[in-house]
mmCIF file of C-alpha atoms in Angstrom:
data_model
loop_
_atom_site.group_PDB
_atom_site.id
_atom_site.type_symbol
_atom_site.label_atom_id
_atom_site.label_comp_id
_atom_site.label_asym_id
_atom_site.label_seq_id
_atom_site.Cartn_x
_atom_site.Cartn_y
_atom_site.Cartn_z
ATOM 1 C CA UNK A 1 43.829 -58.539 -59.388
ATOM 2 C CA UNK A 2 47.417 -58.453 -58.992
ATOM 3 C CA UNK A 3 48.696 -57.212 -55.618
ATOM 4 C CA UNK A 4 50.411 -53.697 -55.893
ATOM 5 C CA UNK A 5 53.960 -53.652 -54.976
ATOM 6 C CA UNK A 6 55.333 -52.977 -51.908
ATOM 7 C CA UNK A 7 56.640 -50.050 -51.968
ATOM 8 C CA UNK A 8 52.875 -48.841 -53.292
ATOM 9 C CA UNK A 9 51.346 -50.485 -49.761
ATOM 10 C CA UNK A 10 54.393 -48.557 -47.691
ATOM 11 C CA UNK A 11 53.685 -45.041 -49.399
ATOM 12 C CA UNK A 12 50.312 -45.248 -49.113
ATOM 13 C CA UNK A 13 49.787 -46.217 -45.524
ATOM 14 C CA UNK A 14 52.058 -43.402 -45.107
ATOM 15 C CA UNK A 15 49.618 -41.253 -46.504
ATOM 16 C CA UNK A 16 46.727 -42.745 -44.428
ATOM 17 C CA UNK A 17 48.712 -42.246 -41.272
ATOM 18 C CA UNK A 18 49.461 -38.822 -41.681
ATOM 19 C CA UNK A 19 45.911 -37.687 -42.397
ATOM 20 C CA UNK A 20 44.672 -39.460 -39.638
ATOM 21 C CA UNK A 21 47.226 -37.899 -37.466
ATOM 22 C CA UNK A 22 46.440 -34.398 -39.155
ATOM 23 C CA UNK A 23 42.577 -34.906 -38.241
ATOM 24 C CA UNK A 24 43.338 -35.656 -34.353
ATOM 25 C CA UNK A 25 46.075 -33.752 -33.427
ATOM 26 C CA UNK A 26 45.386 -30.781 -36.029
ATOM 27 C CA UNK A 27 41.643 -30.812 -35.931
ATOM 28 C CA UNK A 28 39.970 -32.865 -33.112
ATOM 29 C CA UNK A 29 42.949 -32.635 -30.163
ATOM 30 C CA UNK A 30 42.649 -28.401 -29.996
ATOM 31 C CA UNK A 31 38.824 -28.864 -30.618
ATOM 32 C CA UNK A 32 38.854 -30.280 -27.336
ATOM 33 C CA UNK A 33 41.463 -28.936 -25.245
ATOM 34 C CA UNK A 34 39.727 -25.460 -25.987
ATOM 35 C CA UNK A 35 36.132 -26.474 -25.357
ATOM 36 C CA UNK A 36 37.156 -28.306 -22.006
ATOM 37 C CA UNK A 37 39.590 -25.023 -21.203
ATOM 38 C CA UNK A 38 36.455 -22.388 -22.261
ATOM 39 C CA UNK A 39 34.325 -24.786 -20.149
ATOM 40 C CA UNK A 40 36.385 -24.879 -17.123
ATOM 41 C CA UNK A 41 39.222 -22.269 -16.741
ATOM 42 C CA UNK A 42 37.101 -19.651 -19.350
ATOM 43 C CA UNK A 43 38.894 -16.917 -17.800
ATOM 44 C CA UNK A 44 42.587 -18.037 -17.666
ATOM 45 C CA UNK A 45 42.227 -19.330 -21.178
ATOM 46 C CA UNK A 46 41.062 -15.882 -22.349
ATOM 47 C CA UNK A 47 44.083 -14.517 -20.531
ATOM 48 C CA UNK A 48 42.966 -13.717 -17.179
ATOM 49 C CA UNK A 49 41.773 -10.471 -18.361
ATOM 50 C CA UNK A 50 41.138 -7.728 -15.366
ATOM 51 C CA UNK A 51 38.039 -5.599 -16.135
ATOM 52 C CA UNK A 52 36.606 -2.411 -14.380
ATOM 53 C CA UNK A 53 33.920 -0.853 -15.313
ATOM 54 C CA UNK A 54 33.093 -3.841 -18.115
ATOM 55 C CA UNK A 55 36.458 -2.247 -19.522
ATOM 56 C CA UNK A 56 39.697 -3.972 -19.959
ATOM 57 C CA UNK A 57 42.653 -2.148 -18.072
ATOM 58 C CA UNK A 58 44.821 -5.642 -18.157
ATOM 59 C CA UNK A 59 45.753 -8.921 -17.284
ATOM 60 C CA UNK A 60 46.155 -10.886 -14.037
ATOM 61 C CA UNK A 61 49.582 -12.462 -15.061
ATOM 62 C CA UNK A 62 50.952 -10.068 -18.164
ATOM 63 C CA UNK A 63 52.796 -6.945 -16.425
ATOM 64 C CA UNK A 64 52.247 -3.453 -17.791
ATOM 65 C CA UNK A 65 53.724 0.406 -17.271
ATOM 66 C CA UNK A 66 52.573 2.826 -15.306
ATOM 67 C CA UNK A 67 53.976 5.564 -17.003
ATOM 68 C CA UNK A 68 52.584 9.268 -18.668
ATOM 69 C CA UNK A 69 52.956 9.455 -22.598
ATOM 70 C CA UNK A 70 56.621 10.173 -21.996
ATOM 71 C CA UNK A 71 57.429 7.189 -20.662
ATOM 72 C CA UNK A 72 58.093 8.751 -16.648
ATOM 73 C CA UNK A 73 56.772 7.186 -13.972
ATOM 74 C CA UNK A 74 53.120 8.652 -13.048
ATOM 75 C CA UNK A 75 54.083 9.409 -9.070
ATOM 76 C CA UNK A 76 50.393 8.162 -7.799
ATOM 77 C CA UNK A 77 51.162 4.155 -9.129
ATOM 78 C CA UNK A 78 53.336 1.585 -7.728
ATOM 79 C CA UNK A 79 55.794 1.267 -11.021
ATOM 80 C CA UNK A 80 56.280 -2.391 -12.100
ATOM 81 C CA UNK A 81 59.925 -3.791 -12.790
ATOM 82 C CA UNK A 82 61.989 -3.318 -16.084
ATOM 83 C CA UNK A 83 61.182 -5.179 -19.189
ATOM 84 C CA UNK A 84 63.042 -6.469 -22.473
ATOM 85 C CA UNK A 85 59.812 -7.815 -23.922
ATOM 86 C CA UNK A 86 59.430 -5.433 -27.024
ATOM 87 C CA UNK A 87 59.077 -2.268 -26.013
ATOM 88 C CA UNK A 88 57.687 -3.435 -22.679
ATOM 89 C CA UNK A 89 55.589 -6.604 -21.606
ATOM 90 C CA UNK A 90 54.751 -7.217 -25.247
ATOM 91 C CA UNK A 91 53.447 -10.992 -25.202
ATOM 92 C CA UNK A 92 54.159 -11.332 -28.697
ATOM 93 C CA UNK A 93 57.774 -10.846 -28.062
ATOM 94 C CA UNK A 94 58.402 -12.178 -24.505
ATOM 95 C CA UNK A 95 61.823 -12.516 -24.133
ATOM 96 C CA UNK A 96 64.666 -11.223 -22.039
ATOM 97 C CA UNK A 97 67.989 -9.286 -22.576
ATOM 98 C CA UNK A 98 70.211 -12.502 -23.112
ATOM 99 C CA UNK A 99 72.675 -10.374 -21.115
ATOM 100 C CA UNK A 100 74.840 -11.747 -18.865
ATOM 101 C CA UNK A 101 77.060 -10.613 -15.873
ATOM 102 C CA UNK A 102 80.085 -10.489 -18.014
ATOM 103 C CA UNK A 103 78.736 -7.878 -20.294
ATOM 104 C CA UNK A 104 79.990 -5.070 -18.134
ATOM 105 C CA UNK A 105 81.442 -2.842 -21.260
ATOM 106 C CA UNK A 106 79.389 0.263 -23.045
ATOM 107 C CA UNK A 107 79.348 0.892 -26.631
ATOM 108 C CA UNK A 108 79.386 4.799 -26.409
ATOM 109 C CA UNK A 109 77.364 6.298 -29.727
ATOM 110 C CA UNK A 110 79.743 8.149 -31.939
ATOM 111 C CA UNK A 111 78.564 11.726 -32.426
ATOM 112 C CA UNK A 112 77.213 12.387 -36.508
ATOM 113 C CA UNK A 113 77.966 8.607 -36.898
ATOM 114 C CA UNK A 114 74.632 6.560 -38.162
ATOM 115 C CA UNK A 115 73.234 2.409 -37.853
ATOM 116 C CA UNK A 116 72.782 0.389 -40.673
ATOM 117 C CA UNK A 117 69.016 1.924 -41.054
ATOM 118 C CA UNK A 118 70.437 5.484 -40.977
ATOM 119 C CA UNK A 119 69.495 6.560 -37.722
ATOM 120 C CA UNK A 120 71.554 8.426 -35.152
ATOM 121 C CA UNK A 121 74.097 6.162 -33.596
ATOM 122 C CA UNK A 122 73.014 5.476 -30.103
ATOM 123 C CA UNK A 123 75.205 2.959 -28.896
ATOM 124 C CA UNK A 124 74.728 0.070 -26.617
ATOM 125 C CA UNK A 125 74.747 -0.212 -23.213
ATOM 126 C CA UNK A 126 75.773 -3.121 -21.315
ATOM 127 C CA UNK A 127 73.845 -5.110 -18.551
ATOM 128 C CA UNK A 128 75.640 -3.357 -15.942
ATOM 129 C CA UNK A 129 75.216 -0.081 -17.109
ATOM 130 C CA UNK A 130 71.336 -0.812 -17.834
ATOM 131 C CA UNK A 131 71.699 -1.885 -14.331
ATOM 132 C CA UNK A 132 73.086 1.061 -12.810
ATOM 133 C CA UNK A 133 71.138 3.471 -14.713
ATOM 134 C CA UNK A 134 67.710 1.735 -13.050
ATOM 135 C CA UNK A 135 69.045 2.104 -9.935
ATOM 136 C CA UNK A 136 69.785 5.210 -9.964
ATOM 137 C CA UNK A 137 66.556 6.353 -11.276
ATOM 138 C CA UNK A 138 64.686 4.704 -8.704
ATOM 139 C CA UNK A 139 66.731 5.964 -6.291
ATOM 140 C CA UNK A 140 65.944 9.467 -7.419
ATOM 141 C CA UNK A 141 62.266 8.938 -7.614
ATOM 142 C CA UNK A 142 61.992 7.495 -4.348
ATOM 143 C CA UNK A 143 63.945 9.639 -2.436
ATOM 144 C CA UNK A 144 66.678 6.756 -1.670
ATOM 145 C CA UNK A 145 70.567 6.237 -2.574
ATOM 146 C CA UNK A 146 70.476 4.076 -6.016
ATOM 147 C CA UNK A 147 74.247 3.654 -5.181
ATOM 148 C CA UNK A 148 75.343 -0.063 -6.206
ATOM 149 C CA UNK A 149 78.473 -1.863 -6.176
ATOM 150 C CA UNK A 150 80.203 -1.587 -10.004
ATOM 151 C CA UNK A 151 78.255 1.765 -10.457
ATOM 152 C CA UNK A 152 79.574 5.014 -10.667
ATOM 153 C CA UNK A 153 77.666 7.950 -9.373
ATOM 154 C CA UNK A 154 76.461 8.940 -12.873
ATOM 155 C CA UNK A 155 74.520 5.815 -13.360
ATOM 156 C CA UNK A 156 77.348 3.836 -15.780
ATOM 157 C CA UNK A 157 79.280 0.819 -14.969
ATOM 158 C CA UNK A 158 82.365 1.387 -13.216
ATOM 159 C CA UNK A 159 84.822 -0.608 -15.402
ATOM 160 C CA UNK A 160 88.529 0.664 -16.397
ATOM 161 C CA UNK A 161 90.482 -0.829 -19.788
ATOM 162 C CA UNK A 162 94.029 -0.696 -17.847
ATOM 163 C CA UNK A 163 96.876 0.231 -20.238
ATOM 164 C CA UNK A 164 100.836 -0.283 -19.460
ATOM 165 C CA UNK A 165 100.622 3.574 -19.575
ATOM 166 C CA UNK A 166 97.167 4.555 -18.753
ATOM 167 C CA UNK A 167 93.313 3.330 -17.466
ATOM 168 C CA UNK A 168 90.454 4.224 -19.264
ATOM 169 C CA UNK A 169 86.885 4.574 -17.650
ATOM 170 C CA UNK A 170 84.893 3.015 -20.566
ATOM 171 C CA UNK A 171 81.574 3.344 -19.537
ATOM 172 C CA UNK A 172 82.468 7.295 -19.225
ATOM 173 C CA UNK A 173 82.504 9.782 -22.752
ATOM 174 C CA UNK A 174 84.630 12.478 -22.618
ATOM 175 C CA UNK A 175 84.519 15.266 -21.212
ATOM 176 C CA UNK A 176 82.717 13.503 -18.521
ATOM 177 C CA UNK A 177 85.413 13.023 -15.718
ATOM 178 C CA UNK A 178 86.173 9.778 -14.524
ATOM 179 C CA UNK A 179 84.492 8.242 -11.598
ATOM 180 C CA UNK A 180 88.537 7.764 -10.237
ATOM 181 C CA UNK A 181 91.268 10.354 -10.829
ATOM 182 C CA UNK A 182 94.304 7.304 -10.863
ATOM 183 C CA UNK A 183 94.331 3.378 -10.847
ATOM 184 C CA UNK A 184 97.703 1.741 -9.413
ATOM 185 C CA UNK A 185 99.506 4.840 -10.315
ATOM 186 C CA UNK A 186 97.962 5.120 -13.664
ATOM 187 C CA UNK A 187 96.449 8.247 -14.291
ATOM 188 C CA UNK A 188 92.578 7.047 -15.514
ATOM 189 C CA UNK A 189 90.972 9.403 -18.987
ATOM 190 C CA UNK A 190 87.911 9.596 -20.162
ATOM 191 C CA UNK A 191 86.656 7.690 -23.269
ATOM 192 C CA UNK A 192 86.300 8.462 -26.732
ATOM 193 C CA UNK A 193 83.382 7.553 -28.739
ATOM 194 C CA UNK A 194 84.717 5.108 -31.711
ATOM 195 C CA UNK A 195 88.414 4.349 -30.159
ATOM 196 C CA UNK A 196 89.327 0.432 -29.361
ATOM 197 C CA UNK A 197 90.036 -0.082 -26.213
ATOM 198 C CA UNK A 198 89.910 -4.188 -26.791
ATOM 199 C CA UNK A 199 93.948 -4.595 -26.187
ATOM 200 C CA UNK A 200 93.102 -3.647 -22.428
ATOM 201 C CA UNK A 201 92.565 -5.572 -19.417
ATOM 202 C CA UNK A 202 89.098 -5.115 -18.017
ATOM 203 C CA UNK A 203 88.819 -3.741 -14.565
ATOM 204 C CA UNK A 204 85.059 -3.404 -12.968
ATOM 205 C CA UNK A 205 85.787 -1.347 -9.471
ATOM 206 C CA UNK A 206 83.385 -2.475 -6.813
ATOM 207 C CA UNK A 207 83.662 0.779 -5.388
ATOM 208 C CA UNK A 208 82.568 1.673 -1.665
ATOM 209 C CA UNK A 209 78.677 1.553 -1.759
ATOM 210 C CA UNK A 210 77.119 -0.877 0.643
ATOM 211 C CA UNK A 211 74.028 -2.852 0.565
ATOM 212 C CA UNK A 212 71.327 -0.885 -2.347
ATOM 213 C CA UNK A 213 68.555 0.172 -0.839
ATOM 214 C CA UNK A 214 67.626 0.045 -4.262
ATOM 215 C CA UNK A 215 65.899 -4.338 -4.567
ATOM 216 C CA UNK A 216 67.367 -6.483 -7.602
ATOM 217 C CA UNK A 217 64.009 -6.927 -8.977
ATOM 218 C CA UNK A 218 63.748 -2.984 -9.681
ATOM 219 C CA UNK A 219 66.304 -2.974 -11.897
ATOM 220 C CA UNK A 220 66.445 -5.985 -13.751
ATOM 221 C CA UNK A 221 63.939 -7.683 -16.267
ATOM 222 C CA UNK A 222 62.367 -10.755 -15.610
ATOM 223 C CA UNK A 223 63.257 -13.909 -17.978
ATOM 224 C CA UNK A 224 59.565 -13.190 -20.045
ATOM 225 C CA UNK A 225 59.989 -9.830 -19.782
ATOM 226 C CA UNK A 226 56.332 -10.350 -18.638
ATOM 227 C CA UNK A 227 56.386 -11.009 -15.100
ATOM 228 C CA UNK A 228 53.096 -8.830 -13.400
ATOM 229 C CA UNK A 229 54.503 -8.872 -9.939
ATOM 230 C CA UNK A 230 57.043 -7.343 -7.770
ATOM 231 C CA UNK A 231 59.009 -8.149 -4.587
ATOM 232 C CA UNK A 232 57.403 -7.080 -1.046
ATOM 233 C CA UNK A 233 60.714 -5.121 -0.696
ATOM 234 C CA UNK A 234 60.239 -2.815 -4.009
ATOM 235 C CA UNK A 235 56.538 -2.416 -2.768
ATOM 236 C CA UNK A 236 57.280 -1.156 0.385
ATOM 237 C CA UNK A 237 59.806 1.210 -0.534
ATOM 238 C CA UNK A 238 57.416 2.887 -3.248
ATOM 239 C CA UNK A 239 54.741 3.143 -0.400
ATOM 240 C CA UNK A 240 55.868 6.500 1.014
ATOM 241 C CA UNK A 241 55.657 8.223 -2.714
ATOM 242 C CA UNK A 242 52.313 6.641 -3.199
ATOM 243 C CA UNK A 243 50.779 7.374 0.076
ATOM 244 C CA UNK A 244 52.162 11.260 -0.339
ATOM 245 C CA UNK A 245 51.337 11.457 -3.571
ATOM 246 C CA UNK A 246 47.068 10.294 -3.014
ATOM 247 C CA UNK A 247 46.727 11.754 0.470
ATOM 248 C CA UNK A 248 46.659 8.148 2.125
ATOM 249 C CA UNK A 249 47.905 7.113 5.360
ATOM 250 C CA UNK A 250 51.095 4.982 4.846
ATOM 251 C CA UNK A 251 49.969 2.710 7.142
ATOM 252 C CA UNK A 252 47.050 1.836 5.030
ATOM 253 C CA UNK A 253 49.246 1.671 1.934
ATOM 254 C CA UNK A 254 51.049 -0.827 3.573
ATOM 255 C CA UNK A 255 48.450 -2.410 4.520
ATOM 256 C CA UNK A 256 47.201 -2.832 0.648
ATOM 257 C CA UNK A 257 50.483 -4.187 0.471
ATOM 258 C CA UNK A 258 49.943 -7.092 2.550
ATOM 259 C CA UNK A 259 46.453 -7.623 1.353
ATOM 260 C CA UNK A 260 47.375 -8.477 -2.286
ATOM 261 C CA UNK A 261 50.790 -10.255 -1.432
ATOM 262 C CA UNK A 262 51.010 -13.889 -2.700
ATOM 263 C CA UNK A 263 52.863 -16.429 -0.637
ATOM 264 C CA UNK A 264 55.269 -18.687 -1.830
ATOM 265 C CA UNK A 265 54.040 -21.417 -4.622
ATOM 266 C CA UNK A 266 53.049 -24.577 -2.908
ATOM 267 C CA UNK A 267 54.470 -23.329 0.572
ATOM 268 C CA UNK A 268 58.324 -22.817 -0.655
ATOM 269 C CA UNK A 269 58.946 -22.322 -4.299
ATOM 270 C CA UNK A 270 59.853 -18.730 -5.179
ATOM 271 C CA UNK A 271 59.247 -15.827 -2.563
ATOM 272 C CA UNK A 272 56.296 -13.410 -1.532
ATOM 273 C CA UNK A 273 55.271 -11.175 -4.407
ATOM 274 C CA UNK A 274 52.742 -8.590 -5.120
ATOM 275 C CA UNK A 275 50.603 -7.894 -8.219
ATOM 276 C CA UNK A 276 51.002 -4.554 -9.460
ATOM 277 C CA UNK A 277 48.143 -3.995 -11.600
ATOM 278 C CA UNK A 278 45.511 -5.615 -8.831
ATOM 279 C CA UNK A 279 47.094 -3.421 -6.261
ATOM 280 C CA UNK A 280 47.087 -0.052 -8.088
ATOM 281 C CA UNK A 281 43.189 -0.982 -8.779
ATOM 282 C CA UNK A 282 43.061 -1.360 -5.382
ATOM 283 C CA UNK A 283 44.395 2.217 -4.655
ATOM 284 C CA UNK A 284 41.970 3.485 -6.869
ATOM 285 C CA UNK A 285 38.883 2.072 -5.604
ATOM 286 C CA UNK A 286 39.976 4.047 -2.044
#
C-alpha cells in the first residue's frame, strides 16, 4: 500500500487533534469543573441565591432596587447605588456607562423632534449631569444638601460654552435661568434645544459647595453595574429615614449596620462595605 501524501497525513492529524481537543475542553473539561463546583461550592455556582421563606428574593453578590412600581425609592429600605447594567443590575448586560470625567456637556431633547425609532427626543445627559441629578435626589430623600462641586442647584452640570460676546449655561434649557447671571463680564443665556454651541470654549464652574454630604458611591454606578454592596458612609446616612420610617431605634439600625459590614478583602484591598439585600432582610426579620 502506497503511503498517502503528505499533505493527506498533515490534514488529517489536524482533524484528529481538533476532535480530541473538542471532546476535552468542549465535553469532558466543563463536565468536571461543574460536578466538582456543584459538589463543593453548590451554592456560589448556582449564584449564591438568598432564599426566605424557600422563596427567592435575590442574590448574595448581584445588587437589586428597592424601589415601588414607579421606580421611587420605597422609604422603609436602605436604597442600593446607581446602575448602568440594563435597566438596572441586569446580569445579562453587566456593564457600565463608559462615561468619563470629560463628558461634562448635555444633549438637551428638542421639543416635537423624534430618535431614529420615532420616539420623543429625550436627549442625553452627560456623566456629570447624571451625577448631579443623583445627588441631588438623595439629598432630598434624606433630608441632606446634595450640593456638589460642578453642580448647579437644579441638579445639571454647571458648565458654560464662553463666546467672544456671550456664555452659555449648556446644561440649562431655556427659560430656565442660568445658575450665574455674568461670566468675566459676559452676560451668561440660557440654552436652546438643537443650537451648536461646539465653536465655544468649555467652562465647568466649581462653584462654592464644600465637601457632599452626599458619598461618591450614591451617585455613581459601579464598573458591572452589579455591585450588591454599599459604602458604610451611604449606610449610615440612610439610617435616620429607615429607623423613622419602621419605628426602630437608630441606634439599633446602626447597629445592623455594623453587623453585616464586610472588612476589607484579605486585610487591605478595597474598603468596608455593606450588603444591601442581607441587611434589608435583616430589618425585616425585626
Amino acid at each position: 500500500m502506497e503511503r498517502m501524501p503528505s499533505w493527506i497525513r498533515q490534514h488529517l492529524a489536524a482533524v484528529r487533534a481538533v476532535a480530541v481537543l473538542t471532546v476535552l475542553l468542549g465535553l469532558v473539561y466543563p463536565l468536571v469543573t461543574t460536578g466538582v463546583a456543584q459538589a463543593l461550592f453548590n451554592g456560589e455556582a448556582n449564584g449564591s441565591i438568598v432564599q426566605v421563606g424557600g422563596k427567592d428574593v435575590g442574590s448574595a453578590v448581584i445588587g437589586q432596587s428597592f424601589t415601588d412600581a414607579d421606580g421611587k425609592p420605597v422609604r422603609r429600605y436602605f436604597q442600593s447605588r446607581p446602575s448602568a447594567a440594563g435597566d438596572g443590575y441586569d446580569p445579562t448586560s453587566t456593564s457600565a456607562s463608559n462615561l468619563g470625567p470629560e463628558d461634562v456637556i448635555d444633549v438637551l431633547p428638542v421639543p416635537g423632534a423624534k430618535d431614529a425609532e420615532g420616539n420623543p427626543d429625550e436627549g442625553r445627559q452627560s456623566l456629570l449631569t447624571q451625577v448631579c441629578a443623583r445627588s441631588k435626589a438623595v439629598g432630598e430623600l434624606e433630608g441632606v444638601s446634595g450640593a456638589r462641586p460642578y453642580c448647579t442647584s437644579d441638579g445639571v452640570g454647571a458648565v458654560l460654552k464662553v463666546f467672544p460676546d456671550r456664555a452659555v449655561s449648556v446644561n440649562q434649557a431655556c427659560p430656565a435661568a442660568p445658575f450665574v447671571a455674568a461670566y468675566q463680564g459676559l452676560k451668561v443665556e440660557c440654552a436652546k434645544p438643537g443650537e451648536d454651541y461646539a465653536a465655544g470654549r468649555t467652562v465647568p464652574v466649581r462653584g462654592n459647595a464644600g465637601t457632599p454630604a452626599v458619598p461618591a458611591d450614591a451617585v455613581t454606578a459601579s464598573g458591572s453595574g452589579l455591585d450588591p454592596h454599599i459604602s458604610v458612609a451611604y449606610a449610615r446616612l440612610q439610617a435616620p429615614r429607615v429607623a423613622k420610617e419602621r419605628g426602630l431605634p437608630l441606634d439599633r439600625v446602626k447597629a445592623l449596620i455594623d453587623e453585616h459590614t464586610t472588612g476589607r478583602t484579605l486585610g487591605f484591598m478595597g474598603e468596608p462595605a455593606v450588603n444591601v439585600l442581607e441587611l434589608n432582610l435583616a430589618l425585616d426579620r425585626r
